[in-house]
Short mmCIF file of C-alpha atoms in Angstrom, two decimals:
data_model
loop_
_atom_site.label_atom_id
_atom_site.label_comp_id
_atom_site.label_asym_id
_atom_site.label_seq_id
_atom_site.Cartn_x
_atom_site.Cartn_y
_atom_site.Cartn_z
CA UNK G 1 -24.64 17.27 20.04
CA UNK G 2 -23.12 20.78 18.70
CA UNK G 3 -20.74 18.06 17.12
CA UNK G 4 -23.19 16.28 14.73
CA UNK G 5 -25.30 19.72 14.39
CA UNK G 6 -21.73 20.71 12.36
CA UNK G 7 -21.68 18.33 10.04
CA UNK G 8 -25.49 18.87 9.61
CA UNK G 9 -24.83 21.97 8.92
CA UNK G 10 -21.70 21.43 6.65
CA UNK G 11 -23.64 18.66 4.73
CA UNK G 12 -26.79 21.49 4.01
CA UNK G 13 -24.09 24.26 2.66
CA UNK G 14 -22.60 21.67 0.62
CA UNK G 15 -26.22 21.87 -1.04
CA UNK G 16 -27.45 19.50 -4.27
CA UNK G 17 -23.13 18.50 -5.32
CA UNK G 18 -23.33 16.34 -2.55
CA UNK G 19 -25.24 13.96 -4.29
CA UNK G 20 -23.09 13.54 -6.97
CA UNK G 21 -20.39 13.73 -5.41
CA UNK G 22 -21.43 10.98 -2.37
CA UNK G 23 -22.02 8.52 -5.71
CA UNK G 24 -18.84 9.06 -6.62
CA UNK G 25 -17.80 8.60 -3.20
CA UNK G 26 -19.38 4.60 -2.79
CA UNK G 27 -18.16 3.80 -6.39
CA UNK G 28 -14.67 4.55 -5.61
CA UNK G 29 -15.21 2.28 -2.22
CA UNK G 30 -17.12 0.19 -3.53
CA UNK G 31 -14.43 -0.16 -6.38
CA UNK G 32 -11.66 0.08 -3.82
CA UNK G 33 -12.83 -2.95 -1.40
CA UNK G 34 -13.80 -5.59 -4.63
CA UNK G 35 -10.22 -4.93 -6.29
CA UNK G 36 -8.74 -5.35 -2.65
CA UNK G 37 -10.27 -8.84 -2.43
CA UNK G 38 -9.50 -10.17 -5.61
CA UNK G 39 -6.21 -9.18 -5.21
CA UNK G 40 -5.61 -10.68 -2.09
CA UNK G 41 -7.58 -13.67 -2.74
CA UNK G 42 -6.42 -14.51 -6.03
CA UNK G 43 -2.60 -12.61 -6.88
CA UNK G 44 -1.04 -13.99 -3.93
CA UNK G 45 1.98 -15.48 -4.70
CA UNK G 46 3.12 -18.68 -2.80
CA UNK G 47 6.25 -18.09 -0.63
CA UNK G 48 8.27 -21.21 -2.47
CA UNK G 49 12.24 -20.18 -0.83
CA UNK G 50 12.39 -23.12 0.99
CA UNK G 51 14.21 -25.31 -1.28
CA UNK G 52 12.12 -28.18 0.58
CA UNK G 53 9.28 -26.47 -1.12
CA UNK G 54 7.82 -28.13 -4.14
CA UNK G 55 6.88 -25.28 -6.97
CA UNK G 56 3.98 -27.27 -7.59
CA UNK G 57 2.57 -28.58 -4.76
CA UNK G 58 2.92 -24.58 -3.76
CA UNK G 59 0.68 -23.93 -6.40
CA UNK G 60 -1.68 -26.51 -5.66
CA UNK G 61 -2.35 -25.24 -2.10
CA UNK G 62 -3.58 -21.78 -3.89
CA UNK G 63 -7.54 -21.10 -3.53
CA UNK G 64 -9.64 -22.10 -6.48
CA UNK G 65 -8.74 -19.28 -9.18
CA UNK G 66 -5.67 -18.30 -8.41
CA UNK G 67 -3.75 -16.39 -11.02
CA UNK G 68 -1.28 -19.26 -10.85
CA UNK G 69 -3.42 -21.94 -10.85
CA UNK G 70 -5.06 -21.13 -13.30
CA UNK G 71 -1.67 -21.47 -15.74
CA UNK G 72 -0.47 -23.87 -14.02
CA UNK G 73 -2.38 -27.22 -15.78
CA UNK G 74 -0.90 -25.47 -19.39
CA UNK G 75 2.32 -27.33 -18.63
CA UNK G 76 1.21 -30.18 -17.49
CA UNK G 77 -0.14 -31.43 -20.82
CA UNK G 78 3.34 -33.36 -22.22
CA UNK G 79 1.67 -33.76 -25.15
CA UNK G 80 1.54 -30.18 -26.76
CA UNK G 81 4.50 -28.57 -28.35
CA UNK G 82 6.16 -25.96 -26.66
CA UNK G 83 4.80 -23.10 -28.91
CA UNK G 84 1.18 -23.56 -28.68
CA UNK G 85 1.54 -23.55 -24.66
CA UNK G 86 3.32 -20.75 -25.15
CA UNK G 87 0.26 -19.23 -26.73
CA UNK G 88 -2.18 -20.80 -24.62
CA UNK G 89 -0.26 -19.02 -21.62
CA UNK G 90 -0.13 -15.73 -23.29
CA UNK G 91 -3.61 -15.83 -23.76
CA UNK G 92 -4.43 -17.04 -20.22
CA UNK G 93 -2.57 -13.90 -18.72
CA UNK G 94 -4.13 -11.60 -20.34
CA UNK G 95 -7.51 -12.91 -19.47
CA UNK G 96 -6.50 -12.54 -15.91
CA UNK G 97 -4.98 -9.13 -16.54
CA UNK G 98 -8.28 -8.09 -17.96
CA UNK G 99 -10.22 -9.19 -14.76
CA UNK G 100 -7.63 -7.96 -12.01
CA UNK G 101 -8.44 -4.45 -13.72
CA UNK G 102 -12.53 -4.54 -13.87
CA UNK G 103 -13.53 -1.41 -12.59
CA UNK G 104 -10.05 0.18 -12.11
CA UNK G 105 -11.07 2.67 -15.49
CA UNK G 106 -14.42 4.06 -13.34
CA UNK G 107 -11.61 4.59 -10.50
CA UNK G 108 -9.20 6.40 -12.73
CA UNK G 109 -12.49 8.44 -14.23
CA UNK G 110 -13.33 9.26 -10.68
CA UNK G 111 -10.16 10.73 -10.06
CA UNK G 112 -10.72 13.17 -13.01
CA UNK G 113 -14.64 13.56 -12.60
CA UNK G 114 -15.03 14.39 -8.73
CA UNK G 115 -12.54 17.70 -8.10
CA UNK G 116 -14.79 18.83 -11.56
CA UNK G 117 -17.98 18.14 -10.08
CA UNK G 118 -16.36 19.81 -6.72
CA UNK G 119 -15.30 22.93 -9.08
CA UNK G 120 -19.05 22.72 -10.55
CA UNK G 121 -20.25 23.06 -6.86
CA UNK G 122 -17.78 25.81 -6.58
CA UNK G 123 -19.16 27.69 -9.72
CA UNK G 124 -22.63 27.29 -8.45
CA UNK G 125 -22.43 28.59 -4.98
CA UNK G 126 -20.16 31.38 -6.20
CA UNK G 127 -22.70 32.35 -8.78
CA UNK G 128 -25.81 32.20 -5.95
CA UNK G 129 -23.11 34.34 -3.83
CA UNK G 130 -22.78 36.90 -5.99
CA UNK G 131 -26.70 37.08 -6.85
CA UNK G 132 -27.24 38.13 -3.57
CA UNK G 133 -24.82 41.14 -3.89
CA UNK G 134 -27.42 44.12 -5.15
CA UNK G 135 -26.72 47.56 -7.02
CA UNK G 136 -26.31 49.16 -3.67
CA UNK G 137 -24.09 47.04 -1.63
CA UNK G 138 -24.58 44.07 0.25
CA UNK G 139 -27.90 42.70 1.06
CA UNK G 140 -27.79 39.47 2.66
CA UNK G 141 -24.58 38.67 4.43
CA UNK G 142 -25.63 34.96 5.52
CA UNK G 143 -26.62 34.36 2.21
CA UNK G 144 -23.48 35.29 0.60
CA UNK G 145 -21.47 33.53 3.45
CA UNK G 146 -23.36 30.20 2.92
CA UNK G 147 -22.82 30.80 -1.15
CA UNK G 148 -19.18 30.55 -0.33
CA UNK G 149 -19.41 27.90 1.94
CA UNK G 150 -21.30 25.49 -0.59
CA UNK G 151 -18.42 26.54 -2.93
CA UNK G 152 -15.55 26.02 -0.42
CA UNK G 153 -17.23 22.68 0.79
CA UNK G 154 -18.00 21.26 -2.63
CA UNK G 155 -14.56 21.36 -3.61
CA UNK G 156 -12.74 20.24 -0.67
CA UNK G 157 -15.41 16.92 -1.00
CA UNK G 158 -13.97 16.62 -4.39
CA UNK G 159 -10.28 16.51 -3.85
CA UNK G 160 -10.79 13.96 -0.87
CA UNK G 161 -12.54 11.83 -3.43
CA UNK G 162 -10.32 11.93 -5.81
CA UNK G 163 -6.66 11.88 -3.66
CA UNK G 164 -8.40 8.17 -2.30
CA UNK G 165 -9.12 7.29 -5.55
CA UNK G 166 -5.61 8.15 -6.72
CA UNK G 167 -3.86 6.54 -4.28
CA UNK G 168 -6.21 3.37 -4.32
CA UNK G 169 -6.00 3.03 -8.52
CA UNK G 170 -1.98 3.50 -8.28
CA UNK G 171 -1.52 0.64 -5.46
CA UNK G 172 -3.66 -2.04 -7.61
CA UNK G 173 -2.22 -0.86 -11.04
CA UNK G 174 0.97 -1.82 -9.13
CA UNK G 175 -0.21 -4.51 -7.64
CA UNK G 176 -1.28 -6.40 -10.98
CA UNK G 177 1.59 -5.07 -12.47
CA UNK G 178 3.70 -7.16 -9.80
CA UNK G 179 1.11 -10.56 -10.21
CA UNK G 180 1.80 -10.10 -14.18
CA UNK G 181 5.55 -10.10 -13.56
CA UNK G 182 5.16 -13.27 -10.99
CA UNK G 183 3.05 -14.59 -13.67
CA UNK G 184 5.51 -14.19 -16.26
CA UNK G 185 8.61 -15.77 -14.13
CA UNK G 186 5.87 -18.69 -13.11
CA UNK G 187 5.61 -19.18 -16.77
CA UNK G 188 9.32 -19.19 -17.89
CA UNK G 189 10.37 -21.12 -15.42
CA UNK G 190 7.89 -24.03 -16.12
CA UNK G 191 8.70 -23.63 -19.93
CA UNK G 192 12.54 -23.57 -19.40
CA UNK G 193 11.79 -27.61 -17.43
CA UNK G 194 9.59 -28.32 -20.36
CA UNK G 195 12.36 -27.54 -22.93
CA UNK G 196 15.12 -29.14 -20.83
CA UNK G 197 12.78 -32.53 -20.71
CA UNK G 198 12.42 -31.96 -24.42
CA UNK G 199 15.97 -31.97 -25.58
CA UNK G 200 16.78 -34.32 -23.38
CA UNK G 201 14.41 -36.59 -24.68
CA UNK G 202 15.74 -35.74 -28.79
CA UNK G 203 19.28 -36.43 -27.62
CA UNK G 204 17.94 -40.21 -25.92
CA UNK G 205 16.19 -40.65 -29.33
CA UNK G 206 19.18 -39.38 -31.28
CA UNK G 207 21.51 -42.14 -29.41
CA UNK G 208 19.10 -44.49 -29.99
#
């Protein structure tokens, strides 16, 4: 019981910041546990070592959306020359660059905007501190002491937020950084086949 009356009592000296700074708080988790998901769900890439292991048929087996997949039917198309697949590709990856990052700017803001809303906090119960000081001396020693508290408090909320936000927008930035890459080789490797089948076929029409 004298447990929970603590953090009853820390939440009331952290006094009106905490309500900024618990939105802050569920955006960054909420932020946090969507990008986690996507990633895993759809930037996965298929473990094709084996040399038994068809490239392809690797592919195939990825869920519905897959960053892969979703490249993947560009080279299948014989018919189109090599440059506009090229293009098509290009564009296709940065389409799925563009939705692997949704909401990754509000988690880079939130590192920024919660230690400032933290220092606000700070400011605040510093300022209601010192009010309580009078011409003569001190006047109201729990008041000053729960001034500093909010102001303590506030700011320690603030750099939590913001260190989990930090470390949570640096792992996916790497993260998509690492599915662009895989995305990349995918693509290179299906164009270097496609330009191997097409020189092969100029030289058969060349003999011919």
């Amino acid at each position: 019981m004298n447990h929970w009356n603590d953090i009853d009592a820390t939440i009331s000296a952290a006094g009106w910041v905490l309500y900024p700074l618990t939105g802050l708080a569920v955006a960054a988790l909420a932020i946090t546990f969507d990008r986690a998901y996507a990633l895993w769900r759809f930037a996965r890439v298929p473990d094709v070592a084996d040399a038994s292991d068809d490239p392809a048929l690797a592919v195939e087996r990825l869920p519905r959306g897959h960053a892969l997949r979703r490249i993947a039917p560009f080279f299948a198309d014989g018919a189109l020359p090599i440059p506009q697949i090229e293009a098509r590709v290009e564009a296709a990856a940065l389409r799925i660059e563009r939705e692997m990052s949704r909401g990754l700017w509000l988690l880079e803001t939130i590192v920024t905007a919660a230690p400032l809303v933290g220092l606000l906090g700070t400011i605040v119960g510093m300022m209601h501190a010192f009010r309580l000081i009078g011409g003569d001396g001190l006047v109201n020693p729990s008041g000053v002491t729960g001034g500093v508290a909010q102001a303590l408090i506030a700011t320690a909320l603030g750099l939590v937020i913001a260190l989990v936000a930090l470390f949570a927008f640096n792992y996916f930035a790497r993260r998509i950084d690492r599915l662009m890459e895989d995305v990349e080789i995918f693509a290179n490797e299906r164009l270097a086949v496609l330009r191997v089948a097409a020189e092969r076929g100029g030289r058969s029409g060349a003999a011919r």
